[in-house]
Coordinates of C-alpha atoms in Angstrom, one line a residue:
M1 CA -0.1 0.1 -0.1
A2 CA 2.3 2.8 -1.2
G3 CA -0.1 5.2 -1.0
L4 CA -0.9 5.3 2.4
F5 CA 3.1 4.9 2.9
D6 CA 3.5 8.2 0.7
T7 CA 0.9 9.8 2.9
F8 CA 2.9 8.9 6.2
T9 CA 5.9 10.5 4.5
V10 CA 4.2 13.7 3.6
A11 CA 2.9 13.7 7.3
K12 CA 6.3 13.3 8.7
R13 CA 7.5 16.1 6.7
G14 CA 4.9 18.3 8.1
L15 CA 6.2 17.5 11.6
N16 CA 9.5 18.3 10.6
V17 CA 8.8 21.5 8.9
Q18 CA 6.6 22.3 11.7
Q19 CA 9.3 21.4 14.3
G20 CA 11.9 23.3 12.3
A21 CA 9.5 26.7 12.8
I22 CA 9.0 26.1 16.2
N23 CA 12.8 26.0 16.7
T24 CA 13.2 28.9 14.9
T25 CA 10.6 31.1 17.2
S26 CA 12.1 29.5 20.2
H27 CA 15.6 31.0 18.9
N28 CA 14.0 34.2 18.5
I29 CA 12.3 34.5 21.8
A30 CA 15.3 33.3 23.5
N31 CA 17.4 36.3 21.7
A32 CA 14.3 38.8 22.1
N33 CA 16.9 41.2 24.0
T34 CA 20.2 40.2 22.7
I35 CA 21.8 43.6 20.8
G36 CA 22.0 43.3 17.3
F37 CA 20.1 40.0 16.9
S38 CA 17.6 40.0 13.8
R39 CA 14.8 37.8 14.0
Q40 CA 14.8 34.8 11.8
R41 CA 12.2 32.9 9.8
A42 CA 11.9 29.3 8.5
V43 CA 11.2 29.4 4.8
A44 CA 9.1 26.3 3.9
T45 CA 8.6 25.2 0.2
T46 CA 6.7 22.1 -1.4
T47 CA 8.9 19.0 -2.1
R48 CA 9.1 17.7 -5.6
P49 CA 5.8 16.2 -6.4
F50 CA 5.1 12.8 -7.5
G51 CA 3.3 12.2 -11.0
G52 CA 1.6 9.1 -12.2
M53 CA 3.6 7.0 -14.9
S54 CA 0.7 4.4 -15.7
R55 CA -2.9 3.6 -15.3
F56 CA -2.1 1.3 -12.5
D57 CA -0.7 4.1 -10.4
T58 CA -2.7 5.4 -7.5
C59 CA -2.9 8.9 -9.5
T60 CA -3.5 9.2 -13.0
V61 CA -5.2 12.7 -13.3
G62 CA -1.8 14.7 -12.3
Q63 CA 1.1 15.0 -9.7
V64 CA 0.4 14.5 -6.2
G65 CA 2.3 16.7 -3.8
T66 CA 4.6 14.8 -1.3
G67 CA 5.0 17.5 1.3
A68 CA 7.2 20.5 2.4
E69 CA 10.3 21.0 3.9
I70 CA 12.4 23.7 5.1
S71 CA 14.5 25.1 2.4
S72 CA 16.2 28.0 4.5
I73 CA 16.3 29.9 7.9
E74 CA 16.4 33.3 6.4
R75 CA 17.4 36.5 8.2
I76 CA 14.8 39.5 8.4
R77 CA 17.2 42.5 7.7
D78 CA 16.8 45.6 5.7
S79 CA 20.2 46.5 4.1
F80 CA 19.3 50.2 3.2
I81 CA 18.0 50.9 6.9
D82 CA 21.7 49.6 7.8
F83 CA 23.2 51.9 5.6
Q84 CA 21.2 54.8 7.1
V85 CA 21.9 53.9 10.6
R86 CA 25.9 53.7 10.2
H87 CA 25.7 56.9 8.2
E88 CA 23.9 58.9 10.9
N89 CA 25.7 56.7 13.7
G90 CA 29.1 58.2 12.1
K91 CA 27.8 62.0 12.2
L92 CA 26.8 61.2 15.7
G93 CA 30.0 60.1 16.6
N94 CA 31.7 63.3 15.3
Y95 CA 29.1 65.8 16.9
G96 CA 29.3 64.0 20.1
V97 CA 33.4 64.5 20.3
Q98 CA 32.9 68.2 19.4
D99 CA 30.1 68.4 22.3
K100 CA 32.3 67.0 24.9
F101 CA 35.3 69.1 24.1
L102 CA 33.3 72.6 23.7
Y103 CA 31.6 71.9 26.9
R104 CA 35.2 71.1 28.7
V105 CA 36.4 74.6 26.8
E106 CA 33.4 76.2 28.2
N107 CA 34.2 75.1 31.8
I108 CA 37.7 76.0 31.3
F109 CA 37.0 79.8 30.5
G110 CA 34.4 79.7 33.2
E111 CA 32.5 82.9 32.0
P112 CA 30.8 84.9 33.4
S113 CA 32.8 84.4 37.0
D114 CA 34.2 86.6 39.6
S115 CA 37.7 85.1 39.0
G116 CA 37.6 85.0 34.8
I117 CA 39.6 86.7 32.5
Q118 CA 36.9 89.4 32.2
Q119 CA 36.5 90.3 35.4
L120 CA 40.6 90.4 35.7
L121 CA 41.0 92.4 32.9
G122 CA 38.4 95.1 34.5
E123 CA 40.6 94.9 37.9
F124 CA 43.7 95.6 35.8
F125 CA 42.5 98.6 34.1
D126 CA 40.7 99.8 37.3
S127 CA 43.8 99.2 39.4
F128 CA 45.6 101.5 36.9
Q129 CA 43.0 104.3 37.1
E130 CA 43.4 104.2 40.7
L131 CA 47.3 104.4 40.3
S132 CA 46.9 107.4 38.0
K133 CA 45.6 109.4 40.9
K134 CA 48.3 108.2 43.3
P135 CA 51.3 107.8 41.4
H136 CA 53.8 108.1 44.2
D137 CA 51.7 105.3 46.5
S138 CA 53.7 102.1 46.7
S139 CA 50.9 100.3 48.1
T140 CA 48.8 101.3 45.0
K141 CA 51.6 100.4 42.7
T142 CA 51.7 97.1 44.3
I143 CA 48.0 96.4 44.0
A144 CA 48.4 97.6 40.4
L145 CA 51.2 94.9 39.7
Q146 CA 49.4 92.1 41.6
K147 CA 46.5 92.6 39.5
A148 CA 48.7 92.6 36.4
S149 CA 50.0 89.0 37.9
A150 CA 46.7 87.9 38.5
L151 CA 45.6 88.5 35.0
A152 CA 49.0 86.8 33.4
D153 CA 48.6 83.8 35.4
A154 CA 44.6 83.6 34.5
L155 CA 45.9 83.5 30.8
N156 CA 48.6 81.0 31.6
N157 CA 46.2 78.8 33.6
T158 CA 43.4 78.9 30.8
Y159 CA 46.1 78.5 28.0
T160 CA 47.4 75.4 29.7
Q161 CA 44.3 73.9 30.2
L162 CA 43.5 74.4 26.6
D163 CA 46.8 72.6 25.8
K164 CA 45.8 69.6 28.0
Q165 CA 42.3 69.5 26.1
L166 CA 44.5 69.3 22.7
S167 CA 46.4 66.6 24.0
D168 CA 43.7 64.8 25.2
A169 CA 41.9 64.7 21.6
Q170 CA 45.2 63.4 20.5
E171 CA 45.5 60.7 23.0
L172 CA 42.1 59.7 22.2
L173 CA 43.1 58.8 18.9
Q174 CA 45.3 56.2 19.9
V175 CA 42.3 54.4 21.7
N176 CA 40.7 54.9 18.6
V177 CA 43.3 53.2 16.5
K178 CA 43.3 50.3 19.0
D179 CA 39.7 49.8 19.0
V180 CA 39.0 50.2 15.1
N181 CA 41.9 47.4 14.6
N182 CA 40.1 45.6 17.0
Y183 CA 36.9 45.7 15.2
L184 CA 38.6 45.0 11.8
D185 CA 40.3 41.8 12.9
Q186 CA 37.0 40.5 14.2
I187 CA 35.0 41.4 11.2
N188 CA 37.7 39.9 9.0
E189 CA 37.7 36.6 11.1
L190 CA 34.0 36.4 10.6
N191 CA 33.7 37.1 7.3
K192 CA 35.9 33.9 6.7
Q193 CA 33.6 31.9 8.7
I194 CA 30.6 33.1 7.0
A195 CA 32.0 32.5 3.6
S196 CA 32.9 28.9 4.9
V197 CA 29.6 28.3 6.1
S198 CA 27.8 29.6 3.1
A199 CA 29.9 27.5 0.8
V200 CA 28.3 24.3 2.0
G201 CA 24.7 25.7 1.4
Q202 CA 23.7 26.9 5.0
T203 CA 22.9 30.3 6.1
P204 CA 25.2 32.0 8.8
N205 CA 22.8 34.1 10.6
D206 CA 23.8 34.7 13.9
L207 CA 27.6 35.1 12.2
M208 CA 26.3 37.7 10.2
D209 CA 24.3 39.4 13.0
A210 CA 27.6 39.5 15.0
R211 CA 29.4 41.1 11.9
D212 CA 26.5 43.3 11.5
N213 CA 27.0 44.4 15.1
L214 CA 30.7 45.2 14.7
L215 CA 30.1 47.2 11.4
D216 CA 27.5 49.3 13.3
Q217 CA 30.3 50.2 16.2
L218 CA 33.0 50.8 13.5
S219 CA 31.0 53.4 11.6
S220 CA 30.9 55.5 14.8
K221 CA 34.7 55.7 14.3
F222 CA 34.8 56.6 10.4
G223 CA 32.6 56.4 7.7
I224 CA 32.4 53.3 5.8
T225 CA 31.5 51.5 2.7
I226 CA 30.4 48.0 2.3
D227 CA 30.8 46.0 -0.9
R228 CA 28.5 42.4 -0.7
K229 CA 30.0 39.7 -2.7
E230 CA 29.1 36.1 -3.0
K231 CA 28.9 33.7 -0.3
E232 CA 27.5 36.5 1.8
S233 CA 30.7 37.8 2.4
I234 CA 31.9 41.6 2.0
D235 CA 34.7 44.1 0.9
L236 CA 35.0 46.5 3.5
K237 CA 36.4 49.8 2.6
L238 CA 37.1 53.4 4.0
E239 CA 34.6 55.6 2.8
G240 CA 36.1 58.5 0.4
Y241 CA 39.4 56.8 0.1
Q242 CA 38.5 54.7 -2.8
N243 CA 39.1 57.2 -5.7
G244 CA 42.3 59.3 -6.9
K245 CA 45.3 58.2 -8.1
N246 CA 46.4 56.3 -5.0
P247 CA 43.4 54.3 -3.5
V248 CA 43.5 52.6 -0.2
N249 CA 43.3 49.0 0.3
N250 CA 40.4 47.6 1.6
L251 CA 39.9 47.5 5.3
V252 CA 38.5 43.6 4.9
N253 CA 39.0 41.5 2.1
S254 CA 36.2 39.2 0.9
N255 CA 38.6 36.9 -0.3
P256 CA 40.0 34.9 2.5
T257 CA 43.4 34.5 0.9
D258 CA 43.9 37.9 0.2
D259 CA 46.3 39.7 2.7
K260 CA 46.6 42.8 1.4
Y261 CA 44.3 45.0 3.7
T262 CA 45.0 48.1 5.5
R263 CA 45.2 48.6 9.5
F264 CA 46.0 51.7 11.2
S265 CA 48.9 52.9 13.6
Y266 CA 49.4 55.7 15.9
V267 CA 52.0 58.6 15.5
K268 CA 53.8 59.1 18.7
N269 CA 55.7 62.0 17.5
A270 CA 57.0 64.0 14.4
E271 CA 60.1 66.4 15.0
V272 CA 61.7 68.9 12.3
E273 CA 65.2 68.5 12.1
K274 CA 68.0 70.2 10.0
D275 CA 71.1 68.7 9.0
A276 CA 74.7 70.4 8.6
A277 CA 74.0 71.0 4.9
G278 CA 70.8 72.8 5.7
K279 CA 68.4 69.9 4.5
Y280 CA 65.1 69.8 6.2
T281 CA 63.5 66.3 7.1
V282 CA 61.0 65.1 9.8
K283 CA 61.9 62.4 12.1
L284 CA 58.2 60.1 12.3
Q285 CA 58.0 57.9 15.2
Y286 CA 55.0 55.7 15.4
H287 CA 53.3 52.6 17.1
P288 CA 51.9 50.0 14.7
L289 CA 48.4 49.2 15.3
G290 CA 48.2 51.7 17.9
N291 CA 50.2 49.3 20.5
L292 CA 52.2 51.2 22.9
N293 CA 54.2 48.1 23.9
A294 CA 55.3 47.4 20.6
K295 CA 58.5 48.7 19.0
E296 CA 58.3 52.0 17.8
E297 CA 59.0 52.0 14.1
T298 CA 60.8 55.4 12.4
I299 CA 60.6 56.9 9.2
T300 CA 62.4 59.9 8.2
I301 CA 60.5 62.3 5.8
E302 CA 62.7 64.6 3.2
C303 CA 60.8 68.0 2.6
A304 CA 61.7 70.7 0.3
D305 CA 62.1 73.3 2.9
E306 CA 61.4 74.4 6.3
E307 CA 57.8 75.4 5.7
E308 CA 57.1 71.8 4.3
A309 CA 58.7 70.5 7.1
K310 CA 56.6 72.1 9.6
K311 CA 53.0 71.4 7.7
I312 CA 54.2 67.9 7.7
A313 CA 55.1 67.7 11.5
E314 CA 51.9 69.5 12.2
S315 CA 49.5 67.3 10.3
L316 CA 51.2 64.1 11.6
T317 CA 50.7 65.6 15.4
Q318 CA 47.3 66.5 14.7
N319 CA 45.8 63.6 12.6
R320 CA 47.9 60.9 14.5
V321 CA 46.5 58.1 12.6
L322 CA 48.7 56.2 9.5
M323 CA 47.2 53.8 7.1
G324 CA 49.7 50.9 7.0
D325 CA 49.8 47.3 5.4
K326 CA 48.0 44.3 7.6
D327 CA 50.7 44.8 10.3
G328 CA 50.4 48.4 10.6
I329 CA 53.7 49.0 9.0
V330 CA 54.1 52.1 7.0
G331 CA 56.9 52.1 4.4
K332 CA 59.5 49.6 4.1
P333 CA 63.5 50.1 3.6
V334 CA 65.0 50.2 0.1
P335 CA 68.0 48.0 0.0
P336 CA 70.8 48.1 0.7
A337 CA 69.4 51.0 3.3
T338 CA 67.9 49.5 6.6
T339 CA 65.8 52.6 7.7
V340 CA 62.5 53.8 5.9
T341 CA 63.1 57.3 4.3
M342 CA 59.7 58.7 2.3
S343 CA 59.2 61.6 0.6
S344 CA 56.3 64.3 1.8
D345 CA 53.8 63.6 -1.0
D346 CA 54.2 59.7 0.1
I347 CA 53.6 60.3 3.8
N348 CA 50.7 62.5 3.1
K349 CA 49.1 59.8 1.2
K350 CA 49.4 57.5 4.6
I351 CA 47.9 60.0 6.9
L352 CA 44.3 59.2 7.6
Q353 CA 42.6 62.7 7.5
T354 CA 38.8 62.6 7.8
H355 CA 38.0 66.1 9.4
K356 CA 38.2 68.5 6.8
L357 CA 38.2 69.3 3.0
D358 CA 41.7 69.2 1.6
V359 CA 43.4 69.0 -1.9
D360 CA 45.5 65.6 -0.8
V361 CA 44.6 62.7 -2.9
N362 CA 43.9 60.5 0.2
T363 CA 41.7 63.1 2.4
V364 CA 37.9 63.1 2.0
D365 CA 35.5 65.9 1.6
N366 CA 33.1 67.4 4.2
K367 CA 30.5 64.7 3.2
H368 CA 32.6 62.1 4.6
I369 CA 33.3 64.0 8.1
K370 CA 32.2 61.3 10.3
G371 CA 33.0 59.4 13.4
D372 CA 35.2 59.8 16.7
I373 CA 38.3 60.0 14.8
A374 CA 37.0 63.1 12.7
G375 CA 35.7 64.6 15.8
N376 CA 38.8 64.3 17.5
Q377 CA 40.8 65.4 14.7
G378 CA 38.8 68.3 13.7
V379 CA 38.2 69.7 17.5
Q380 CA 41.8 70.5 17.6
D381 CA 41.2 73.2 15.4
T382 CA 38.8 74.5 17.2
I383 CA 41.2 74.4 20.3
K384 CA 43.8 75.8 18.8
G385 CA 41.6 78.6 17.3
Y386 CA 40.8 79.5 21.2
M387 CA 44.2 79.3 22.0
A388 CA 45.3 81.7 19.3
D389 CA 42.9 84.0 20.8
L390 CA 44.4 83.9 24.0
D391 CA 47.6 84.7 22.4
R392 CA 46.1 87.7 20.5
I393 CA 44.8 89.3 24.1
A394 CA 48.2 88.8 25.8
V395 CA 50.2 89.9 22.7
G396 CA 47.9 93.1 22.6
L397 CA 48.1 93.5 26.5
A398 CA 51.7 92.9 26.7
Y399 CA 53.3 94.7 24.1
A400 CA 50.7 98.0 24.5
V401 CA 51.5 98.1 28.2
N402 CA 55.2 97.8 27.8
A403 CA 55.2 100.4 25.1
I404 CA 53.5 103.0 27.4
Q405 CA 55.9 101.9 30.2
T406 CA 59.2 102.6 28.5
G407 CA 57.5 105.3 25.9
S408 CA 58.8 103.4 22.9
Q409 CA 57.4 101.4 20.0
T410 CA 60.8 99.3 20.2
P411 CA 62.9 97.9 23.5
T412 CA 64.9 100.6 25.2
D413 CA 67.5 100.0 28.1
K414 CA 65.5 103.2 30.0
Y415 CA 62.9 101.4 32.0
E416 CA 62.1 97.9 33.0
L417 CA 59.2 96.1 31.4
I418 CA 55.9 95.7 33.1
F419 CA 55.3 92.1 31.2
T420 CA 57.6 89.4 29.8
N421 CA 57.8 86.0 28.6
G422 CA 59.5 85.0 31.9
A423 CA 62.6 84.0 29.8
D424 CA 66.1 83.6 31.5
V425 CA 68.0 86.7 30.9
T426 CA 71.2 85.9 32.9
G427 CA 74.5 87.8 31.4
L428 CA 72.0 90.0 29.2
T429 CA 71.4 93.7 30.1
G430 CA 70.0 96.8 28.4
V431 CA 68.3 96.5 25.4
A432 CA 69.4 93.0 24.5
K433 CA 67.9 92.1 27.8
N434 CA 64.7 93.8 27.1
E435 CA 64.4 92.2 23.7
K436 CA 65.1 88.8 25.0
L437 CA 62.1 89.3 27.6
E438 CA 59.6 90.6 25.0
E439 CA 60.6 87.9 22.3
K440 CA 57.4 85.9 21.1
I441 CA 55.1 86.6 24.3
S442 CA 52.1 84.5 24.4
A443 CA 49.3 83.5 26.6
K444 CA 51.5 80.5 27.2
N445 CA 54.3 82.5 28.9
I446 CA 53.2 86.0 29.8
T447 CA 54.2 87.0 33.4
V448 CA 54.8 90.1 35.2
N449 CA 58.6 91.2 35.4
K450 CA 60.2 89.9 38.5
D451 CA 62.6 92.9 39.0
V452 CA 59.5 95.1 39.1
L453 CA 57.6 93.0 41.6
K454 CA 60.5 93.2 43.9
D455 CA 60.8 96.8 43.3
V456 CA 57.7 98.8 42.7
S457 CA 59.7 102.0 42.4
L458 CA 60.7 100.8 38.8
L459 CA 57.0 100.8 37.7
N460 CA 56.8 104.3 35.6
T461 CA 53.7 106.0 36.1
S462 CA 54.9 109.8 34.8
S463 CA 54.8 111.4 31.7
K464 CA 58.6 112.6 32.9
D465 CA 61.6 110.8 32.6
E466 CA 62.1 109.8 36.0
A467 CA 60.8 106.3 36.9
G468 CA 58.2 106.6 39.7
E469 CA 57.9 110.1 40.0
G470 CA 55.6 112.7 38.3
N471 CA 51.8 113.2 37.4
G472 CA 50.7 109.6 36.6
D473 CA 49.9 110.0 33.2
R474 CA 51.3 106.6 32.1
A475 CA 49.3 104.9 34.6
L476 CA 46.2 106.7 32.9
A477 CA 47.0 105.6 29.7
I478 CA 47.6 102.2 30.4
A479 CA 44.2 102.2 32.1
N480 CA 42.8 103.8 29.1
L481 CA 43.7 100.8 27.1
R482 CA 40.6 99.3 27.8
N483 CA 39.0 102.0 25.4
V484 CA 41.7 101.6 22.5
K485 CA 41.0 99.6 19.3
M486 CA 43.3 97.3 18.0
N487 CA 43.5 95.2 15.0
L488 CA 44.2 91.9 17.2
T489 CA 43.2 89.5 14.1
N490 CA 46.3 90.5 12.5
S491 CA 48.4 89.5 15.6
K492 CA 49.1 86.0 14.4
D493 CA 52.7 87.0 13.3
I494 CA 53.8 89.4 16.0
N495 CA 57.0 88.4 17.6
N496 CA 58.3 91.6 18.8
R497 CA 57.1 94.9 19.9
S498 CA 57.7 96.5 16.1
D499 CA 55.6 93.7 14.7
F500 CA 52.7 94.7 17.2
F501 CA 52.6 98.4 15.9
A502 CA 52.9 97.4 12.4
N503 CA 50.0 94.9 12.3
T504 CA 47.6 96.3 15.0
K505 CA 47.6 99.9 13.3
V506 CA 47.7 101.6 16.7
N507 CA 49.0 105.1 16.8
F508 CA 51.6 106.0 19.7
D509 CA 53.2 109.4 18.2
D510 CA 53.6 110.9 21.5
G511 CA 55.0 108.0 23.3
I512 CA 52.1 108.1 26.0
N513 CA 48.9 107.6 24.8
M514 CA 47.5 105.1 22.2
I515 CA 45.1 106.2 19.6
S516 CA 42.8 103.6 18.1
S517 CA 43.3 102.0 15.0
S518 CA 40.6 102.8 12.3
E519 CA 39.5 98.8 12.6
G520 CA 39.7 96.0 15.1
S521 CA 38.4 95.9 18.5
T522 CA 39.1 96.7 22.3
I523 CA 40.8 93.8 24.3
N524 CA 37.7 93.8 26.4
A525 CA 35.2 93.5 23.4
Y526 CA 37.6 91.1 21.6
Y527 CA 37.5 88.6 24.8
K528 CA 33.7 89.1 25.1
E529 CA 33.3 88.1 21.5
I530 CA 35.6 84.9 22.2
I531 CA 33.2 84.0 24.8
N532 CA 29.9 85.0 23.1
T533 CA 31.6 82.7 20.0
L534 CA 32.2 79.8 22.4
G535 CA 28.7 79.7 23.6
V536 CA 27.1 79.8 20.4
N537 CA 29.5 77.0 19.2
A538 CA 28.8 75.1 22.5
E539 CA 25.2 75.2 21.9
T540 CA 25.1 74.4 18.3
A541 CA 27.2 71.3 19.2
S542 CA 24.6 70.5 22.0
R543 CA 21.8 70.9 19.6
N544 CA 23.4 69.0 16.8
V545 CA 23.9 66.0 19.3
T546 CA 20.1 66.1 20.4
S547 CA 18.9 66.4 16.8
Q548 CA 21.1 63.8 15.6
A549 CA 20.9 61.4 18.7
K550 CA 16.9 61.7 17.7
I551 CA 17.5 60.9 13.9
L552 CA 19.5 57.8 14.8
Q553 CA 16.9 56.6 17.5
D554 CA 14.1 56.9 14.8
L555 CA 16.1 54.9 12.4
E556 CA 16.8 52.3 15.0
M557 CA 13.3 51.8 16.1
Q558 CA 12.8 51.5 12.3
R559 CA 15.1 48.9 12.1
L560 CA 13.6 47.2 15.1
S561 CA 10.4 47.2 13.5
V562 CA 11.8 45.2 10.7
S563 CA 14.5 43.1 12.3
G564 CA 13.4 43.2 16.2
V565 CA 11.8 40.4 17.9
S566 CA 8.3 41.0 18.8
L567 CA 7.0 38.6 21.6
D568 CA 3.4 38.8 20.9
E569 CA 4.0 37.9 17.2
E570 CA 6.3 34.9 18.3
M571 CA 3.7 33.8 20.5
T572 CA 1.5 33.8 17.9
N573 CA 3.2 32.1 15.3
L574 CA 3.8 29.6 18.2
I575 CA 0.3 29.0 18.5
Q576 CA -0.2 28.3 14.6
F577 CA 2.9 26.1 14.5
Q578 CA 1.6 24.2 17.4
H579 CA -1.7 23.7 15.5
A580 CA 0.1 22.6 12.3
Y581 CA 2.2 20.1 14.4
S582 CA -0.9 18.6 16.0
A583 CA -2.5 18.3 12.6
N584 CA 0.2 16.5 11.0
A585 CA 0.5 14.3 14.1
K586 CA -3.4 13.6 13.2
V587 CA -2.6 12.5 10.0
I588 CA 0.1 10.2 11.0
S589 CA -2.4 8.6 13.7
T590 CA -4.9 8.4 10.9
V591 CA -2.6 6.3 8.5
D592 CA -1.7 4.0 11.5
E593 CA -5.2 3.1 11.9
L594 CA -6.0 2.7 8.0
L595 CA -2.6 0.5 8.1
D596 CA -4.2 -1.7 10.7
V597 CA -7.5 -2.1 9.1
V598 CA -5.9 -3.1 5.8
I599 CA -3.2 -5.4 7.3
N600 CA -4.9 -7.0 10.3
G601 CA -8.5 -7.0 8.5
L602 CA -6.9 -9.3 5.6
K603 CA -6.3 -12.1 8.2
R604 CA -9.8 -12.3 9.1

């Protein structure tokens, strides 16, 4: 009775299909709270039907179905939503870094505050206003110098803290390098396993979930491009670096035997050097794969001139990330040499720069500015901008005050300076001493002359030639600096007092009073503009993070609606599969009864 046995086989297959569906449902329920898990679905298809071959077959009018089987366990995933999530995740990473550091910078300036630079500027000018009324009073002079010292200390401290944030951003790039290389190695290994499982006709759903989860995490570091290949493997590329004359190797290759892939290394240091022949080079030291415990590698970069060398060194210390081979090695010695030497053009192609538009073939454009790495690279420009602003204030204050104190647009040996750079002038006297003390004054090094602090009578307050005596006009002129406009934006290249007068366009013809330039702003107004700009930038960064987080959350919810596990839906499916399983079992029971009738009934 082949017909009944065929029915028995069909029912048995039905049991297997429903059992597989129940197993898949159970797997979904078990992973309902697993991060990155995509719900799965058992895909049932009909098995090959049986057709009658002669009139004696049980079926003569057509083909008879032979049941069903599970052809695959498919993963419910929308690759376009994945692309959107990773795109927005990268943008959030960049915004998040900016927001974090701008928040810190705001706290460093601490405005408005009773101890902030703005308050200290006011107290400094007020103290010299008071001194102009009592030009001979040593206690009033002491107070004025104390206020000057407090202001200089505040500039020093603020600059130092900003410099620390700059270093923190650079050090975070080392953490990013290690994280990225770790993600890439895991993705590479999963890629191999997925290809191996797919090659034998199976679908490695859980492995692909693990890979997608790592891709999500990687997308928070920088922009990535994914090319899907056969056997569910992928080629992973660095977004924006695949065009031009020197495309970068893939980060992960779909071909498991292809070991030409990119890994990243961390720049420890880059110093400009000049040899006896006047040739400029940059000595680059880096840690392969970002491993600080690994042996340092060194590259000598040949440069055309000092300007190019400084530019290369600055780029290396800001960006900090190099693109190397699978071991993180950048360049190899050319025999018979045992050390690595590269040109400036070649090293530029190895620097990972993701934070701004540039003309180099291996930098990316603005639409690819994504991730923590771009954030940590780019925020350094922002911090440097505020440090430069502090330098402009220090330069404007120091050179203007010293000019009034000495009555000259250039250093003289007639009077002691008020503000100096704190340099060691042992063995120097007169003009040479004062030139050295004023050279390249900045917010980092500005200080009050220790000789004047020891002997306040050296403070020149008078319009007469005798230090410490007279009518207080010079003290009043210093106090009036609060109203003098200076073109401080042109103070980038100011290294001495002569540069100050040439660049800021202030008038000092009478040797006492400064006349405002036709453009620019007062020191107070310039500082207020810094704080206002900082506040706007910090607020914008915070708003960007909030907005971007909402966009990303909406996309993740959209992805969850497609790929996430709904317990209500799974319970409904479970009931459906349970009923189908029971129905197939009933068919088997019925066939068993029929076989009993046929076989045992014939005996009677």
